mmCIF file of C-alpha atoms and ligand atoms in Angstrom:
data_model
loop_
_atom_site.group_PDB
_atom_site.id
_atom_site.type_symbol
_atom_site.label_atom_id
_atom_site.label_comp_id
_atom_site.label_asym_id
_atom_site.label_seq_id
_atom_site.Cartn_x
_atom_site.Cartn_y
_atom_site.Cartn_z
ATOM 1 C CA MET A 1 -8.013 1.252 -24.599
ATOM 2 C CA SER A 2 -6.707 4.336 -26.425
ATOM 3 C CA GLU A 3 -5.228 7.138 -24.677
ATOM 4 C CA LYS A 4 -8.160 9.357 -25.610
ATOM 5 C CA SER A 5 -10.877 6.920 -24.324
ATOM 6 C CA ALA A 6 -8.772 6.218 -21.192
ATOM 7 C CA TYR A 7 -9.055 9.961 -20.410
ATOM 8 C CA GLU A 8 -12.922 9.769 -21.273
ATOM 9 C CA HIS A 9 -13.354 6.709 -18.855
ATOM 10 C CA LEU A 10 -11.525 8.715 -16.040
ATOM 11 C CA LYS A 11 -14.465 11.507 -16.510
ATOM 12 C CA LYS A 12 -16.781 9.284 -14.584
ATOM 13 C CA LEU A 13 -14.526 10.133 -11.502
ATOM 14 C CA ASP A 14 -15.625 13.824 -11.884
ATOM 15 C CA PRO A 15 -18.166 13.780 -8.886
ATOM 16 C CA GLU A 16 -15.702 12.180 -6.495
ATOM 17 C CA ALA A 17 -12.805 14.238 -7.753
ATOM 18 C CA ASP A 18 -14.705 17.506 -7.229
ATOM 19 C CA GLN A 19 -15.561 16.317 -3.468
ATOM 20 C CA VAL A 20 -11.756 15.941 -3.093
ATOM 21 C CA VAL A 21 -10.913 19.513 -4.678
ATOM 22 C CA ALA A 22 -13.412 21.046 -2.373
ATOM 23 C CA ARG A 23 -11.712 20.059 0.673
ATOM 24 C CA TYR A 24 -8.806 22.388 -0.153
ATOM 25 C CA PRO A 25 -8.503 26.081 -0.115
ATOM 26 C CA GLN A 26 -6.227 25.782 -2.966
ATOM 27 C CA SER A 27 -7.163 23.337 -5.601
ATOM 28 C CA GLY A 28 -3.511 22.319 -6.066
ATOM 29 C CA SER A 29 -3.383 20.913 -2.555
ATOM 30 C CA ALA A 30 -5.802 18.133 -3.704
ATOM 31 C CA LEU A 31 -3.276 16.662 -6.212
ATOM 32 C CA LEU A 32 -1.972 13.667 -3.834
ATOM 33 C CA PRO A 33 -5.625 12.359 -2.909
ATOM 34 C CA LEU A 34 -6.501 12.984 -6.390
ATOM 35 C CA LEU A 35 -3.812 10.645 -7.685
ATOM 36 C CA HIS A 36 -4.870 8.105 -5.334
ATOM 37 C CA LEU A 37 -8.334 8.328 -6.734
ATOM 38 C CA VAL A 38 -6.903 7.955 -10.247
ATOM 39 C CA GLN A 39 -5.190 4.700 -8.801
ATOM 40 C CA SER A 40 -8.507 3.390 -7.232
ATOM 41 C CA GLU A 41 -9.840 3.232 -11.045
ATOM 42 C CA GLU A 42 -6.851 2.294 -12.973
ATOM 43 C CA GLY A 43 -4.576 0.385 -10.641
ATOM 44 C CA TYR A 44 -1.772 2.906 -11.336
ATOM 45 C CA VAL A 45 -1.221 6.593 -12.549
ATOM 46 C CA SER A 46 -1.648 6.437 -16.210
ATOM 47 C CA PRO A 47 -0.535 8.815 -18.794
ATOM 48 C CA ALA A 48 -4.378 9.701 -18.972
ATOM 49 C CA GLY A 49 -4.497 9.901 -15.239
ATOM 50 C CA ILE A 50 -1.787 12.579 -15.192
ATOM 51 C CA GLU A 51 -3.734 14.395 -17.751
ATOM 52 C CA TYR A 52 -6.767 14.085 -15.842
ATOM 53 C CA CYS A 53 -5.267 15.609 -12.646
ATOM 54 C CA ALA A 54 -3.747 18.188 -14.522
ATOM 55 C CA ASP A 55 -6.937 19.289 -16.319
ATOM 56 C CA LYS A 56 -8.920 18.950 -12.976
ATOM 57 C CA LEU A 57 -6.393 21.148 -11.038
ATOM 58 C CA GLY A 58 -5.046 23.606 -13.379
ATOM 59 C CA LEU A 59 -1.630 22.306 -13.317
ATOM 60 C CA SER A 60 0.599 21.249 -16.245
ATOM 61 C CA THR A 61 1.146 17.590 -16.899
ATOM 62 C CA ALA A 62 4.945 18.118 -16.084
ATOM 63 C CA GLU A 63 3.992 19.215 -12.624
ATOM 64 C CA VAL A 64 1.751 16.349 -11.976
ATOM 65 C CA SER A 65 4.202 13.790 -13.417
ATOM 66 C CA ALA A 66 6.892 15.276 -11.255
ATOM 67 C CA VAL A 67 4.879 14.590 -7.936
ATOM 68 C CA SER A 68 3.687 11.405 -9.060
ATOM 69 C CA THR A 69 7.062 10.196 -9.877
ATOM 70 C CA PHE A 70 8.359 11.472 -6.636
ATOM 71 C CA TYR A 71 6.169 9.668 -4.144
ATOM 72 C CA THR A 72 6.794 5.581 -4.437
ATOM 73 C CA MET A 73 2.850 5.246 -3.442
ATOM 74 C CA TYR A 74 2.255 6.295 -6.793
ATOM 75 C CA LYS A 75 2.980 3.501 -9.535
ATOM 76 C CA ARG A 76 3.776 3.834 -13.164
ATOM 77 C CA ARG A 77 2.639 0.307 -14.094
ATOM 78 C CA PRO A 78 -0.566 -1.387 -13.263
ATOM 79 C CA VAL A 79 -0.493 -3.140 -9.676
ATOM 80 C CA GLY A 80 -2.168 -6.395 -9.092
ATOM 81 C CA ASP A 81 -4.900 -7.137 -6.683
ATOM 82 C CA TYR A 82 -2.549 -7.045 -3.677
ATOM 83 C CA HIS A 83 0.674 -4.913 -3.310
ATOM 84 C CA VAL A 84 3.113 -6.899 -1.228
ATOM 85 C CA GLY A 85 5.759 -4.537 0.058
ATOM 86 C CA VAL A 86 8.536 -6.160 1.953
ATOM 87 C CA CYS A 87 10.815 -3.876 4.023
ATOM 88 C CA THR A 88 14.363 -4.322 3.358
ATOM 89 C CA ASN A 89 15.566 -1.371 5.018
ATOM 90 C CA THR A 90 18.383 -1.859 7.758
ATOM 91 C CA LEU A 91 16.628 -3.045 10.733
ATOM 92 C CA CYS A 92 13.945 -5.362 8.870
ATOM 93 C CA ALA A 93 16.854 -6.512 6.638
ATOM 94 C CA VAL A 94 19.049 -7.812 9.462
ATOM 95 C CA MET A 95 15.813 -9.316 11.259
ATOM 96 C CA GLY A 96 14.984 -11.435 8.081
ATOM 97 C CA GLY A 97 13.402 -8.916 5.710
ATOM 98 C CA ASP A 98 15.909 -9.941 3.018
ATOM 99 C CA ALA A 99 15.107 -13.541 3.649
ATOM 100 C CA ILE A 100 11.411 -12.808 3.105
ATOM 101 C CA PHE A 101 11.991 -10.944 0.079
ATOM 102 C CA ALA A 102 14.120 -13.694 -1.659
ATOM 103 C CA THR A 103 11.693 -16.417 -0.408
ATOM 104 C CA LEU A 104 8.629 -14.408 -2.019
ATOM 105 C CA LYS A 105 10.621 -13.790 -5.150
ATOM 106 C CA GLU A 106 11.187 -17.295 -5.639
ATOM 107 C CA HIS A 107 7.800 -18.669 -4.472
ATOM 108 C CA LEU A 108 5.918 -16.082 -6.857
ATOM 109 C CA GLY A 109 8.304 -16.214 -9.860
ATOM 110 C CA VAL A 110 8.595 -12.539 -10.169
ATOM 111 C CA GLY A 111 11.177 -9.853 -9.564
ATOM 112 C CA ASN A 112 11.048 -6.648 -7.900
ATOM 113 C CA ASP A 113 7.913 -4.492 -8.802
ATOM 114 C CA GLU A 114 6.561 -7.281 -10.894
ATOM 115 C CA THR A 115 3.189 -8.803 -10.836
ATOM 116 C CA THR A 116 2.364 -12.641 -10.774
ATOM 117 C CA GLU A 117 0.900 -14.063 -14.017
ATOM 118 C CA ASP A 118 -2.639 -14.293 -12.289
ATOM 119 C CA GLY A 119 -2.564 -10.471 -11.695
ATOM 120 C CA LYS A 120 -3.164 -11.147 -7.926
ATOM 121 C CA VAL A 121 0.336 -9.939 -6.343
ATOM 122 C CA THR A 122 2.796 -7.346 -7.138
ATOM 123 C CA LEU A 123 5.945 -7.691 -4.998
ATOM 124 C CA GLU A 124 7.981 -4.541 -4.181
ATOM 125 C CA HIS A 125 10.696 -4.206 -1.650
ATOM 126 C CA ILE A 126 9.873 -0.860 0.384
ATOM 127 C CA GLU A 127 11.906 1.221 2.551
ATOM 128 C CA CYS A 128 11.540 1.749 6.238
ATOM 129 C CA ASN A 129 7.662 2.194 7.118
ATOM 130 C CA ALA A 130 8.485 3.314 10.725
ATOM 131 C CA ALA A 131 7.256 -0.001 11.868
ATOM 132 C CA CYS A 132 10.975 -1.137 13.090
ATOM 133 C CA ASP A 133 9.752 -2.231 16.497
ATOM 134 C CA PHE A 134 7.583 -4.976 14.602
ATOM 135 C CA ALA A 135 10.564 -6.037 12.383
ATOM 136 C CA PRO A 136 10.676 -7.588 9.858
ATOM 137 C CA VAL A 137 7.470 -5.972 8.552
ATOM 138 C CA MET A 138 5.590 -6.564 5.383
ATOM 139 C CA THR A 139 2.838 -4.483 4.070
ATOM 140 C CA VAL A 140 -0.121 -5.666 1.911
ATOM 141 C CA ASN A 141 -1.915 -2.654 0.200
ATOM 142 C CA TRP A 142 -0.192 -0.574 2.875
ATOM 143 C CA GLU A 143 -1.725 -2.317 5.880
ATOM 144 C CA PHE A 144 0.805 -3.857 8.192
ATOM 145 C CA MET A 145 1.826 -7.483 8.544
ATOM 146 C CA ASP A 146 4.140 -7.450 11.553
ATOM 147 C CA ASP A 147 6.793 -10.010 12.834
ATOM 148 C CA MET A 148 6.839 -11.788 9.541
ATOM 149 C CA ASN A 149 9.017 -14.627 8.604
ATOM 150 C CA PRO A 150 9.383 -16.207 5.210
ATOM 151 C CA ASP A 151 6.817 -19.129 6.109
ATOM 152 C CA LYS A 152 4.338 -16.646 7.245
ATOM 153 C CA ALA A 153 4.903 -14.547 4.434
ATOM 154 C CA VAL A 154 4.220 -17.488 1.723
ATOM 155 C CA ARG A 155 1.148 -18.518 3.471
ATOM 156 C CA VAL A 156 -0.141 -14.693 3.391
ATOM 157 C CA VAL A 157 0.222 -14.651 -0.501
ATOM 158 C CA ASP A 158 -1.011 -18.053 -1.015
ATOM 159 C CA GLU A 159 -4.166 -17.470 1.049
ATOM 160 C CA LEU A 160 -4.728 -13.859 -1.029
ATOM 161 C CA ARG A 161 -4.189 -15.631 -4.207
ATOM 162 C CA ALA A 162 -6.740 -18.379 -3.375
ATOM 163 C CA GLY A 163 -9.326 -15.705 -2.381
ATOM 164 C CA LYS A 164 -9.390 -16.266 1.127
ATOM 165 C CA GLU A 165 -10.029 -13.436 3.648
ATOM 166 C CA VAL A 166 -6.694 -12.457 5.314
ATOM 167 C CA HIS A 167 -6.466 -9.944 7.856
ATOM 168 C CA SER A 168 -3.601 -7.537 8.804
ATOM 169 C CA THR A 169 -1.864 -8.386 12.128
ATOM 170 C CA ARG A 170 -3.179 -5.018 13.317
ATOM 171 C CA GLY A 171 -6.950 -6.136 12.642
ATOM 172 C CA PRO A 172 -8.624 -5.069 9.380
ATOM 173 C CA ALA A 173 -9.390 -7.383 6.676
ATOM 174 C CA LEU A 174 -7.141 -6.722 3.677
ATOM 175 C CA CYS A 175 -8.998 -5.077 0.807
ATOM 176 C CA THR A 176 -7.900 -4.943 -2.978
ATOM 177 C CA PHE A 177 -5.440 -2.362 -4.226
ATOM 178 C CA LYS A 178 -7.915 -0.348 -5.818
ATOM 179 C CA GLN A 179 -10.451 -0.390 -2.906
ATOM 180 C CA ALA A 180 -7.398 0.686 -0.629
ATOM 181 C CA GLU A 181 -6.607 3.533 -3.061
ATOM 182 C CA ARG A 182 -10.059 4.927 -2.605
ATOM 183 C CA ILE A 183 -9.647 4.974 1.258
ATOM 184 C CA LEU A 184 -6.523 6.998 0.807
ATOM 185 C CA ALA A 185 -8.314 9.348 -1.650
ATOM 186 C CA GLY A 186 -10.196 10.085 1.593
ATOM 187 C CA PHE A 187 -13.419 8.196 1.096
ATOM 188 C CA GLU A 188 -14.837 5.992 3.840
ATOM 189 C CA ASP A 189 -13.434 2.941 4.967
ATOM 190 C CA THR A 190 -16.296 0.653 5.022
ATOM 191 C CA ARG A 191 -14.317 -2.690 6.113
ATOM 192 C CA PRO A 192 -15.922 -4.154 9.218
ATOM 193 C CA GLY A 193 -14.041 -3.164 12.373
ATOM 194 C CA ALA A 194 -11.155 -1.183 10.586
ATOM 195 C CA VAL A 195 -12.173 2.045 12.019
ATOM 196 C CA ALA A 196 -13.467 0.964 15.424
ATOM 197 C CA GLY A 197 -10.231 -0.976 15.742
ATOM 198 C CA GLY A 198 -8.585 2.274 16.740
ATOM 199 C CA GLY A 199 -4.946 2.348 16.172
ATOM 200 C CA ALA A 200 -3.538 2.590 19.845
ATOM 201 C CA ALA A 201 0.269 1.787 20.268
ATOM 202 C CA GLY A 202 1.216 -1.948 19.883
ATOM 203 C CA HIS A 203 2.962 -4.076 22.548
ATOM 204 C CA ALA A 204 6.486 -3.980 21.019
ATOM 205 C CA THR A 205 6.222 0.030 20.677
ATOM 206 C CA LEU A 206 5.380 0.142 24.261
ATOM 207 C CA ALA A 207 7.827 -2.223 25.494
ATOM 208 C CA GLY A 208 10.549 0.107 26.329
ATOM 209 C CA LEU A 209 8.319 2.590 27.875
ATOM 210 C CA LEU A 210 6.960 0.009 30.236
ATOM 211 C CA VAL A 211 10.826 -1.124 31.306
ATOM 212 C CA SER A 212 11.652 2.372 31.894
ATOM 213 C CA GLN A 213 8.599 2.672 34.211
ATOM 214 C CA GLY A 214 9.839 -0.656 35.948
ATOM 215 C CA ARG A 215 7.001 -2.509 34.457
ATOM 216 C CA THR A 216 6.775 -5.851 32.631
ATOM 217 C CA PRO A 217 6.350 -5.445 28.838
ATOM 218 C CA THR A 218 3.292 -7.145 27.722
ATOM 219 C CA GLY A 219 2.717 -9.212 24.361
ATOM 220 C CA PRO A 220 4.619 -12.167 22.708
ATOM 221 C CA ALA A 221 8.131 -12.840 23.870
ATOM 222 C CA VAL A 222 10.606 -11.641 21.227
ATOM 223 C CA THR A 223 12.425 -14.289 19.551
ATOM 224 C CA THR A 224 15.528 -14.259 17.036
ATOM 225 C CA GLU A 225 16.955 -17.177 15.038
ATOM 226 C CA ALA A 226 19.613 -17.290 17.446
ATOM 227 C CA SER A 227 17.569 -17.923 20.343
ATOM 228 C CA GLU A 228 15.136 -20.158 18.752
HETATM 229 S S1 FES B 1 13.412 -0.894 8.846
HETATM 230 FE FE1 FES B 1 11.446 -1.840 8.347
HETATM 231 S S2 FES B 1 10.214 -0.748 9.255
HETATM 232 FE FE2 FES B 1 11.920 0.192 9.660
#
């Protein structure tokens, strides 16, 4: 698709883009959700998407580019159906994140920030997601997959590529990258049980608090390679 027709194609987002802009007293504040809306259509922030946001918000393309290249959730190349992020920051790395990433690279035959030939999975190593208490963690389209190990990670990507329904370890069924981007743009999350599931702190997050209160932590026992 040419640059011009890509821009024209994005015009179909106008009604929803107007809803996003109307949420803010200053239109420029709508840039982050608008970029997610562009990604919900294109799977990344394309040059046409940058121009579209700039026109919609009265910004320059340089200003939109500066923002979209600063935040890692905005992608410069098309993402597959499932963005699989493996945390390789310090805590996750020592708990097995590096091994998960190496295993997935080999299993999927892709490098960092690359997509499998079938267009299903984009693999990326990601920084700390503030989920260190469930390390090592992976994300699929930004939903958490807690307490991963290489075998579990391979099973997740295989099931996703086979079109099976896979759930985040915190409940919701995983949707596609484009569907997730629409939710991040601020539109309704229609996945059954996703909103009703709440979002209360999990067992690992509360373990220290319970110990400090003289109570017994709940949830599965923590195991490490050394203790297995
Ligand atoms: S180091 Fe992985 S979530 Fe914090």
